[in-house]
Every structure is written in C-alpha cells, then in structure tokens.
C-alpha cells in the first residue's frame, strides 16, 4: 500500500498529458486542497480559472498575443509551439492571485500562499492518478492578459497549470540528498553542504 509520504516523495511534473482530466466533485476536491495552504490574515488569495474544450483555442490565441506584447521579437516557431501546446492540453488551470497590497499582511506573504496552494494541487493531482506541470514566464506579468481572465490590477497571474493523465508512467525522479539543504543552527550563520558543492 502506498503511503502519503511515498506519494509526496515520488511526485514529478510532466506535460506529457492526455485525457481525461479531473472533473466534477473530484476536481473540486483537488482544488479544495489548495485552500488548506497557509493563509496569514485569512485573505484567501487563491483564484482558479478552468479552461477546457473549445475555450483552449481562445486561450492559445490570447497567450500568443500576450507573448507578442511582452516579447515582439519572438520567433514564429516559438509562437506556433506555444499556440499548439496551449490549445491541446486536456485542461489548463489559469492561476490567479487576488491580492490586497494595502493590507497589513505583506504582499509577499499573499503571493507565497498562492504558491503553496499550487503545490497542494500538484500533490493532489498526483495522488488521484493525474499529472500536471506549473508553467509561467514573462506573460504572467502582462496586465492585459491578466485582465482577460478577470484579474484587473492589483490582482495578477501566477502562471498556468497543465492538467491531465500522464501518457506514460513517470520515471522515478532523481532527487538531491536532503542533508545538503539542512543545517543545525548553533548561533552562527548556517552553512549548507549544497552551497559548498555549488561553489566547487
């Protein structure tokens, strides 16, 4: 029997996805895990726009138009690749951040809560037999694109989740030794083995 820890340690991102994507109560339950993310001040900054079916073509064209706004010199090959990818994923979840910059809770904490929610979704997708990958890029900073999904400033995009069923078993992920990323503190600045390795 697979334990919850096994699920967490074996999860890997993939964009090699096919139908089906989660739907109905199962999708709602997966998204409910995002609402369990840390949320200082209970500001509930998470917002999710589900794109499927014919709407994928509209999404693809808006993403291409946004790409040309932020990077007008993008080669046609890259535009075509992005259009095809966006138009053919079984499901795309547009990740919105409903932000309150005037609030006493720092903006970075609100954004971190959104990120924690996305990670919960990725874990829940994997636990339910689905796959996904979180993609972003300069277009997430495009206020025109954000507004087209309902996120007028100060609200913003956090990226896109591609969602579906992996088209092949995921290879066992290669993970670094966690010992390299932890240190016991003794009052002096911590030194991490991973940083020493990277400096070599």
Coordinates of N, CA and C in Angstrom, one line a residue:
X1 N 0.9 -1.2 0.0 CA 0.0 0.0 0.0 C 0.9 1.2 0.0
X2 N 0.6 2.2 -0.9 CA 1.3 3.4 -1.0 C 1.0 4.4 0.2
X3 N 2.0 4.8 0.8 CA 1.7 5.7 2.0 C 1.7 7.2 1.5
X4 N 1.1 8.1 2.2 CA 1.1 9.5 1.8 C 2.5 10.0 1.6
X5 N 3.5 9.6 2.4 CA 4.9 10.0 2.2 C 5.4 9.5 0.9
X6 N 5.1 8.3 0.5 CA 5.5 7.8 -0.8 C 5.0 8.6 -1.9
X7 N 3.8 9.1 -1.8 CA 3.2 9.9 -2.8 C 3.9 11.2 -2.9
X8 N 4.2 11.9 -1.8 CA 4.9 13.1 -1.8 C 6.3 13.0 -2.4
X9 N 7.0 11.9 -2.1 CA 8.4 11.8 -2.5 C 8.5 11.3 -3.9
X10 N 7.5 10.7 -4.5 CA 7.6 10.2 -5.9 C 6.9 11.1 -6.9
X11 N 6.3 12.2 -6.5 CA 5.6 13.1 -7.4 C 6.6 13.8 -8.3
X12 N 6.3 13.9 -9.6 CA 7.1 14.6 -10.6 C 6.2 15.4 -11.5
X13 N 6.7 16.5 -12.0 CA 5.9 17.3 -13.0 C 6.0 16.7 -14.4
X14 N 5.0 16.8 -15.2 CA 5.0 16.3 -16.6 C 4.0 17.1 -17.4
X15 N 4.4 17.4 -18.7 CA 3.5 18.0 -19.6 C 3.1 17.0 -20.7
X16 N 3.5 15.8 -20.5 CA 3.1 14.7 -21.5 C 1.7 14.2 -21.0
X17 N 0.7 14.9 -21.4 CA -0.7 14.6 -20.8 C -1.7 14.3 -21.8
X18 N -2.6 13.5 -21.5 CA -3.7 13.1 -22.3 C -5.0 13.1 -21.5
X19 N -6.2 13.0 -22.2 CA -7.4 12.9 -21.5 C -7.5 11.6 -20.7
X20 N -8.2 11.5 -19.6 CA -9.1 12.6 -19.0 C -8.3 13.5 -18.1
X21 N -8.9 14.6 -17.8 CA -8.5 15.5 -16.7 C -9.6 15.3 -15.6
X22 N -9.3 15.7 -14.4 CA -10.3 15.5 -13.3 C -11.5 16.4 -13.6
X23 N -12.7 16.0 -13.1 CA -13.9 16.8 -13.4 C -14.8 16.7 -12.2
X24 N -15.8 17.5 -12.1 CA -16.9 17.4 -11.1 C -16.4 17.5 -9.7
X25 N -16.9 16.6 -8.9 CA -16.6 16.6 -7.5 C -15.1 16.3 -7.2
X26 N -14.5 15.4 -8.1 CA -13.1 15.1 -8.0 C -12.2 16.4 -8.2
X27 N -12.5 17.2 -9.2 CA -11.8 18.4 -9.4 C -12.0 19.4 -8.3
X28 N -13.2 19.5 -7.8 CA -13.4 20.4 -6.6 C -12.6 19.9 -5.4
X29 N -12.5 18.6 -5.2 CA -11.8 18.1 -4.0 C -10.3 18.4 -4.2
X30 N -9.8 18.3 -5.4 CA -8.4 18.6 -5.7 C -8.1 20.1 -5.4
X31 N -9.0 20.9 -5.9 CA -8.8 22.4 -5.7 C -9.0 22.7 -4.2
X32 N -9.8 22.0 -3.5 CA -10.0 22.2 -2.1 C -8.7 22.1 -1.3
X33 N -7.8 21.2 -1.8 CA -6.5 21.1 -1.1 C -5.7 22.4 -1.1
X34 N -5.9 23.2 -2.2 CA -5.2 24.5 -2.3 C -5.7 25.4 -1.2
X35 N -6.9 25.3 -0.8 CA -7.5 26.2 0.2 C -7.0 25.8 1.6
X36 N -6.2 24.8 1.7 CA -5.6 24.4 3.0 C -4.2 25.0 3.1
X37 N -3.7 25.8 2.2 CA -2.4 26.4 2.2 C -2.4 27.4 3.4
X38 N -1.2 27.7 3.9 CA -1.1 28.7 4.9 C -1.6 30.1 4.4
X39 N -2.3 30.8 5.2 CA -3.0 32.0 4.7 C -3.1 33.0 5.8
X40 N -2.0 33.7 6.1 CA -1.9 34.7 7.1 C -2.9 35.8 6.9
X41 N -3.8 36.0 7.9 CA -4.8 37.0 7.7 C -6.1 36.5 7.1
X42 N -6.1 35.3 6.7 CA -7.3 34.7 6.0 C -7.7 35.5 4.9
X43 N -6.8 35.9 4.0 CA -7.1 36.8 2.9 C -7.6 36.0 1.7
X44 N -7.4 34.7 1.7 CA -7.9 33.8 0.6 C -7.6 34.3 -0.8
X45 N -6.3 34.4 -1.1 CA -5.9 35.0 -2.4 C -5.9 34.0 -3.6
X46 N -6.4 32.8 -3.4 CA -6.3 31.8 -4.5 C -7.5 32.0 -5.4
X47 N -7.2 32.0 -6.7 CA -8.3 32.0 -7.7 C -7.9 31.1 -8.9
X48 N -8.9 30.3 -9.4 CA -8.6 29.3 -10.4 C -9.6 29.4 -11.6
X49 N -9.1 29.6 -12.8 CA -10.0 29.7 -14.0 C -9.7 28.4 -14.8
X50 N -10.7 27.6 -15.0 CA -10.6 26.3 -15.6 C -10.8 26.5 -17.1
X51 N -9.9 26.0 -17.9 CA -10.0 26.1 -19.4 C -10.0 24.7 -20.0
X52 N -11.1 24.4 -20.7 CA -11.2 23.1 -21.4 C -11.9 23.2 -22.7
X53 N -12.0 22.2 -23.5 CA -12.8 22.2 -24.7 C -12.4 23.3 -25.7
X54 N -13.4 23.9 -26.3 CA -13.2 24.9 -27.3 C -12.5 26.1 -26.8
X55 N -12.6 26.4 -25.5 CA -12.0 27.6 -24.9 C -10.5 27.5 -24.9
X56 N -9.9 26.3 -25.1 CA -8.5 26.1 -25.2 C -7.9 26.9 -26.4
X57 N -8.7 26.9 -27.5 CA -8.2 27.7 -28.7 C -8.2 29.2 -28.4
X58 N -9.2 29.7 -27.7 CA -9.2 31.1 -27.3 C -8.0 31.4 -26.4
X59 N -7.8 30.5 -25.4 CA -6.7 30.7 -24.5 C -5.4 30.8 -25.3
X60 N -5.2 29.9 -26.3 CA -3.9 29.8 -27.0 C -3.7 31.1 -27.8
X61 N -4.8 31.7 -28.4 CA -4.6 32.9 -29.1 C -4.3 34.1 -28.2
X62 N -4.9 34.1 -27.0 CA -4.6 35.2 -26.1 C -3.2 35.1 -25.6
X63 N -2.7 33.9 -25.4 CA -1.3 33.7 -24.9 C -0.3 34.1 -25.9
X64 N -0.6 33.8 -27.2 CA 0.3 34.2 -28.3 C 0.3 35.7 -28.4
X65 N -0.9 36.4 -28.3 CA -1.0 37.8 -28.4 C -0.2 38.5 -27.2
X66 N -0.3 37.9 -26.1 CA 0.4 38.4 -24.9 C 1.9 38.2 -25.1
X67 N 2.3 37.1 -25.7 CA 3.8 36.9 -25.9 C 4.3 38.0 -26.9
X68 N 3.5 38.3 -27.9 CA 4.0 39.4 -28.8 C 4.0 40.7 -28.2
X69 N 3.1 41.0 -27.2 CA 3.2 42.3 -26.5 C 4.4 42.4 -25.6
X70 N 4.8 41.3 -24.9 CA 5.9 41.4 -24.0 C 7.3 41.1 -24.7
X71 N 7.2 40.3 -25.8 CA 8.5 40.0 -26.5 C 8.2 40.0 -28.0
X72 N 8.1 41.1 -28.6 CA 7.7 41.2 -30.0 C 8.6 40.5 -31.0
X73 N 9.8 40.2 -30.6 CA 10.8 39.6 -31.5 C 10.7 38.0 -31.4
X74 N 9.7 37.5 -30.7 CA 9.6 36.0 -30.5 C 9.5 35.4 -31.9
X75 N 10.4 34.4 -32.2 CA 10.3 33.7 -33.5 C 9.0 33.0 -33.7
X76 N 8.6 33.0 -35.0 CA 7.3 32.3 -35.3 C 7.2 30.9 -34.9
X77 N 8.4 30.2 -34.9 CA 8.4 28.8 -34.5 C 8.0 28.7 -33.0
X78 N 8.5 29.6 -32.2 CA 8.1 29.6 -30.8 C 6.7 29.9 -30.5
X79 N 6.2 30.9 -31.3 CA 4.8 31.2 -31.2 C 3.9 30.0 -31.6
X80 N 4.2 29.4 -32.7 CA 3.4 28.2 -33.1 C 3.4 27.1 -32.1
X81 N 4.6 26.9 -31.5 CA 4.8 25.8 -30.5 C 3.9 26.2 -29.2
X82 N 3.9 27.4 -28.8 CA 3.2 27.8 -27.7 C 1.7 27.7 -28.0
X83 N 1.3 28.1 -29.2 CA -0.2 28.0 -29.5 C -0.6 26.6 -29.5
X84 N 0.2 25.7 -30.1 CA -0.2 24.3 -30.1 C -0.3 23.7 -28.7
X85 N 0.6 24.0 -27.9 CA 0.7 23.5 -26.5 C -0.6 23.9 -25.7
X86 N -0.9 25.2 -25.8 CA -2.0 25.7 -25.1 C -3.3 25.2 -25.6
X87 N -3.4 24.9 -26.9 CA -4.7 24.5 -27.5 C -4.9 23.0 -27.3
X88 N -4.0 22.2 -26.9 CA -4.1 20.8 -26.9 C -4.0 20.1 -25.5
X89 N -3.7 20.9 -24.5 CA -3.7 20.3 -23.1 C -5.1 19.9 -22.7
X90 N -5.3 18.8 -22.1 CA -6.6 18.4 -21.7 C -7.3 19.4 -20.9
X91 N -6.6 20.0 -19.9 CA -7.1 21.1 -19.1 C -6.0 22.1 -18.7
X92 N -6.3 23.3 -18.7 CA -5.4 24.3 -18.2 C -6.1 25.1 -17.1
X93 N -5.4 25.2 -16.0 CA -5.9 26.0 -14.9 C -5.1 27.3 -14.8
X94 N -5.8 28.4 -15.1 CA -5.2 29.7 -15.0 C -5.1 30.1 -13.5
X95 N -3.9 30.4 -13.1 CA -3.7 30.6 -11.6 C -3.7 32.1 -11.4
X96 N -4.7 32.5 -10.6 CA -4.8 34.0 -10.3 C -4.4 34.2 -8.9
X97 N -3.9 35.5 -8.7 CA -3.6 35.9 -7.3 C -4.5 37.1 -7.0
X98 N -5.4 37.0 -6.1 CA -6.3 38.0 -5.7 C -5.6 38.8 -4.5
X99 N -4.9 39.8 -4.9 CA -4.0 40.5 -3.9 C -4.6 41.7 -3.3
X100 N -4.1 42.0 -2.1 CA -4.6 43.2 -1.4 C -3.3 43.9 -0.9
X101 N -2.7 44.7 -1.8 CA -1.4 45.4 -1.4 C -1.6 46.4 -0.3
X102 N -2.8 46.9 0.0 CA -3.0 47.9 1.1 C -3.1 47.2 2.4
X103 N -3.2 45.9 2.5 CA -3.4 45.2 3.7 C -2.2 45.1 4.5
X104 N -2.3 45.0 5.9 CA -1.2 44.9 6.7 C -0.4 43.6 6.5
X105 N -1.0 42.5 5.9 CA -0.3 41.3 5.6 C 0.6 41.6 4.4
X106 N 1.9 41.4 4.4 CA 2.8 41.8 3.3 C 2.4 41.1 2.0
X107 N 2.6 41.8 0.9 CA 2.2 41.2 -0.4 C 2.9 39.9 -0.7
X108 N 4.2 39.8 -0.2 CA 4.9 38.6 -0.5 C 4.3 37.4 0.2
X109 N 3.7 37.6 1.4 CA 3.0 36.5 2.1 C 1.8 36.1 1.3
X110 N 1.1 37.0 0.8 CA -0.1 36.7 0.0 C 0.3 35.8 -1.2
X111 N 1.4 36.2 -1.9 CA 1.9 35.5 -3.1 C 2.4 34.1 -2.7
X112 N 3.0 34.0 -1.5 CA 3.5 32.7 -1.1 C 2.4 31.8 -0.8
X113 N 1.3 32.3 -0.3 CA 0.1 31.5 -0.1 C -0.5 30.9 -1.4
X114 N -0.4 31.7 -2.4 CA -0.9 31.2 -3.7 C 0.0 30.1 -4.2
X115 N 1.4 30.3 -4.0 CA 2.3 29.3 -4.4 C 2.1 28.0 -3.7
X116 N 1.9 28.1 -2.4 CA 1.7 26.9 -1.5 C 0.4 26.2 -2.0
X117 N -0.6 26.9 -2.4 CA -1.8 26.3 -2.9 C -1.6 25.5 -4.2
X118 N -0.8 26.1 -5.1 CA -0.5 25.4 -6.3 C 0.2 24.1 -6.0
X119 N 1.2 24.1 -5.1 CA 1.9 22.9 -4.7 C 0.9 21.8 -4.2
X120 N -0.1 22.3 -3.4 CA -1.0 21.3 -2.9 C -1.8 20.7 -4.0
X121 N -2.2 21.5 -5.0 CA -2.9 21.0 -6.2 C -2.1 19.9 -6.9
X122 N -0.8 20.2 -7.2 CA 0.1 19.3 -7.9 C 0.2 18.0 -7.1
X123 N 0.3 18.0 -5.8 CA 0.3 16.8 -5.0 C -1.0 16.1 -5.1
X124 N -2.1 16.8 -5.0 CA -3.4 16.1 -5.0 C -3.7 15.5 -6.4
X125 N -3.3 16.2 -7.5 CA -3.4 15.6 -8.8 C -2.7 14.3 -8.9
X126 N -1.5 14.2 -8.4 CA -0.7 13.0 -8.5 C -1.3 11.9 -7.6
X127 N -1.7 12.3 -6.4 CA -2.4 11.3 -5.5 C -3.6 10.7 -6.1
X128 N -4.3 11.4 -7.0 CA -5.5 11.0 -7.6 C -5.3 10.3 -9.0
X129 N -4.0 10.1 -9.4 CA -3.7 9.4 -10.6 C -3.5 10.3 -11.8
X130 N -3.5 11.6 -11.6 CA -3.4 12.6 -12.7 C -1.9 13.2 -12.7
X131 N -1.7 14.0 -13.7 CA -0.4 14.7 -13.8 C -0.6 16.1 -14.1
X132 N 0.5 16.9 -13.9 CA 0.4 18.3 -14.1 C 1.8 18.9 -14.1
X133 N 1.8 20.2 -14.6 CA 3.1 21.0 -14.5 C 2.7 22.4 -14.4
X134 N 3.4 23.2 -13.7 CA 3.2 24.6 -13.5 C 4.1 25.4 -14.4
X135 N 3.6 26.2 -15.3 CA 4.4 27.0 -16.2 C 4.1 28.5 -16.0
X136 N 5.1 29.3 -16.3 CA 4.9 30.7 -16.1 C 5.6 31.5 -17.2
X137 N 6.5 32.4 -16.9 CA 7.2 33.2 -17.9 C 6.7 34.6 -17.9
X138 N 7.3 35.4 -18.8 CA 7.1 36.9 -18.8 C 5.6 37.3 -19.0
X139 N 4.8 36.4 -19.7 CA 3.4 36.8 -19.9 C 2.6 36.9 -18.6
X140 N 3.1 36.2 -17.5 CA 2.4 36.3 -16.3 C 2.4 37.8 -15.7
X141 N 3.3 38.6 -16.2 CA 3.4 40.0 -15.8 C 2.6 40.9 -16.7
X142 N 1.9 40.4 -17.7 CA 1.2 41.2 -18.7 C -0.2 41.5 -18.1
X143 N -0.4 42.8 -17.7 CA -1.7 43.1 -17.1 C -2.9 42.9 -18.1
X144 N -2.7 43.1 -19.4 CA -3.7 42.9 -20.3 C -4.2 41.4 -20.3
X145 N -3.3 40.5 -20.3 CA -3.7 39.1 -20.3 C -4.4 38.8 -19.0
X146 N -3.8 39.3 -17.9 CA -4.4 39.0 -16.6 C -5.9 39.5 -16.5
X147 N -6.1 40.7 -17.1 CA -7.5 41.2 -17.1 C -8.4 40.4 -17.9
X148 N -7.9 39.8 -19.0 CA -8.8 38.9 -19.8 C -9.3 37.7 -19.1
X149 N -8.6 37.3 -18.0 CA -9.1 36.2 -17.2 C -9.9 36.7 -15.9
X150 N -10.0 38.0 -15.8 CA -10.7 38.6 -14.7 C -9.9 39.1 -13.5
X151 N -8.6 39.3 -13.8 CA -7.7 39.7 -12.8 C -7.1 41.1 -13.1
X152 N -8.0 42.1 -12.8 CA -7.5 43.5 -13.0 C -6.6 43.9 -11.9
X153 N -5.6 44.8 -12.2 CA -4.7 45.2 -11.1 C -5.5 45.7 -9.9
X154 N -5.0 45.4 -8.7 CA -3.7 44.9 -8.4 C -3.6 43.3 -8.5
X155 N -4.6 42.7 -8.9 CA -4.6 41.2 -9.0 C -3.7 40.8 -10.2
X156 N -3.2 39.6 -10.1 CA -2.2 39.2 -11.1 C -2.3 37.7 -11.4
X157 N -1.5 37.3 -12.4 CA -1.4 35.9 -12.7 C -0.2 35.3 -12.0
X158 N -0.3 34.0 -11.7 CA 0.8 33.2 -11.1 C 1.3 32.2 -12.1
X159 N 0.6 32.1 -13.2 CA 1.1 31.1 -14.2 C -0.1 30.2 -14.6
X160 N 0.2 29.1 -15.2 CA -0.8 28.1 -15.7 C -0.4 26.7 -15.2
X161 N -1.4 26.0 -14.9 CA -1.2 24.5 -14.6 C -1.8 23.7 -15.8
X162 N -1.0 22.9 -16.4 CA -1.4 22.0 -17.4 C -1.8 20.7 -16.7
X163 N -3.0 20.2 -16.9 CA -3.5 19.1 -16.2 C -4.1 18.0 -17.1
X164 N -3.9 16.7 -16.7 CA -4.4 15.6 -17.5 C -3.9 14.3 -16.9
X165 N -4.0 13.3 -17.7 CA -3.4 12.0 -17.3 C -2.1 11.7 -18.0
X166 N -1.1 11.4 -17.2 CA 0.2 11.1 -17.9 C 0.1 10.1 -19.0
X167 N 0.7 10.3 -20.2 CA 0.6 9.4 -21.3 C 1.5 8.2 -21.2
X168 N 2.4 8.2 -20.1 CA 3.2 7.0 -19.8 C 3.6 7.1 -18.4
X169 N 4.0 6.0 -17.8 CA 4.4 6.0 -16.4 C 5.5 7.0 -16.2
X170 N 5.5 7.8 -15.1 CA 6.5 8.7 -14.8 C 7.8 8.0 -14.3
X171 N 8.9 8.4 -14.8 CA 10.2 7.8 -14.3 C 10.4 8.2 -12.9
X172 N 11.1 7.4 -12.1 CA 11.4 7.8 -10.7 C 12.2 9.0 -10.7
X173 N 11.8 10.0 -10.0 CA 12.5 11.3 -10.0 C 13.8 11.2 -9.3
X174 N 14.8 11.8 -9.9 CA 16.1 11.9 -9.2 C 16.1 13.1 -8.3
X175 N 16.3 12.9 -7.0 CA 16.2 13.9 -6.0 C 17.6 14.1 -5.3
X176 N 18.0 15.3 -5.0 CA 19.2 15.5 -4.2 C 19.0 15.0 -2.8
X177 N 20.1 14.8 -2.1 CA 20.1 14.4 -0.7 C 19.6 15.6 0.1
X178 N 18.6 15.4 0.9 CA 18.1 16.5 1.7 C 19.1 17.0 2.8
X179 N 20.1 16.2 3.1 CA 21.1 16.6 4.1 C 21.8 17.8 3.6
X180 N 21.9 18.0 2.2 CA 22.6 19.1 1.7 C 21.9 20.4 1.9
X181 N 20.6 20.4 2.2 CA 19.8 21.6 2.3 C 19.4 21.9 3.7
X182 N 20.0 21.2 4.7 CA 19.6 21.5 6.1 C 20.9 21.7 6.9
X183 N 20.8 22.4 8.0 CA 21.9 22.6 8.9 C 21.4 22.8 10.3
X184 N 22.1 22.3 11.3 CA 21.7 22.6 12.7 C 22.3 23.9 13.1
X185 N 21.5 24.8 13.6 CA 21.9 26.1 14.0 C 22.5 26.2 15.3
X186 N 23.7 26.8 15.5 CA 24.4 27.0 16.8 C 24.6 28.4 17.2
X187 N 23.9 29.3 16.5 CA 24.1 30.7 16.8 C 24.8 31.5 15.8
X188 N 25.6 30.8 14.9 CA 26.3 31.3 13.8 C 25.5 31.1 12.5
X189 N 25.9 32.0 11.5 CA 25.2 31.8 10.2 C 25.3 30.3 9.7
X190 N 24.2 29.8 9.3 CA 24.2 28.4 8.8 C 25.0 28.2 7.5
X191 N 25.7 27.1 7.4 CA 26.4 26.7 6.2 C 25.8 25.4 5.7
X192 N 25.5 25.4 4.4 CA 24.9 24.3 3.8 C 25.8 23.5 2.8
X193 N 25.8 22.2 2.9 CA 26.7 21.4 2.1 C 26.3 21.7 0.6
X194 N 25.1 21.9 0.2 CA 24.7 22.1 -1.1 C 25.4 23.4 -1.7
X195 N 25.5 24.4 -0.8 CA 26.2 25.7 -1.3 C 27.6 25.4 -1.5
X196 N 28.3 24.6 -0.7 CA 29.7 24.3 -0.9 C 29.9 23.5 -2.2
X197 N 28.9 22.6 -2.4 CA 29.1 21.8 -3.7 C 28.9 22.7 -4.9
X198 N 28.0 23.7 -4.9 CA 27.8 24.5 -6.0 C 28.9 25.5 -6.2
X199 N 29.7 25.8 -5.2 CA 30.8 26.7 -5.3 C 32.0 26.0 -5.9
X200 N 32.0 24.7 -6.0 CA 33.2 24.0 -6.5 C 33.2 24.0 -8.0

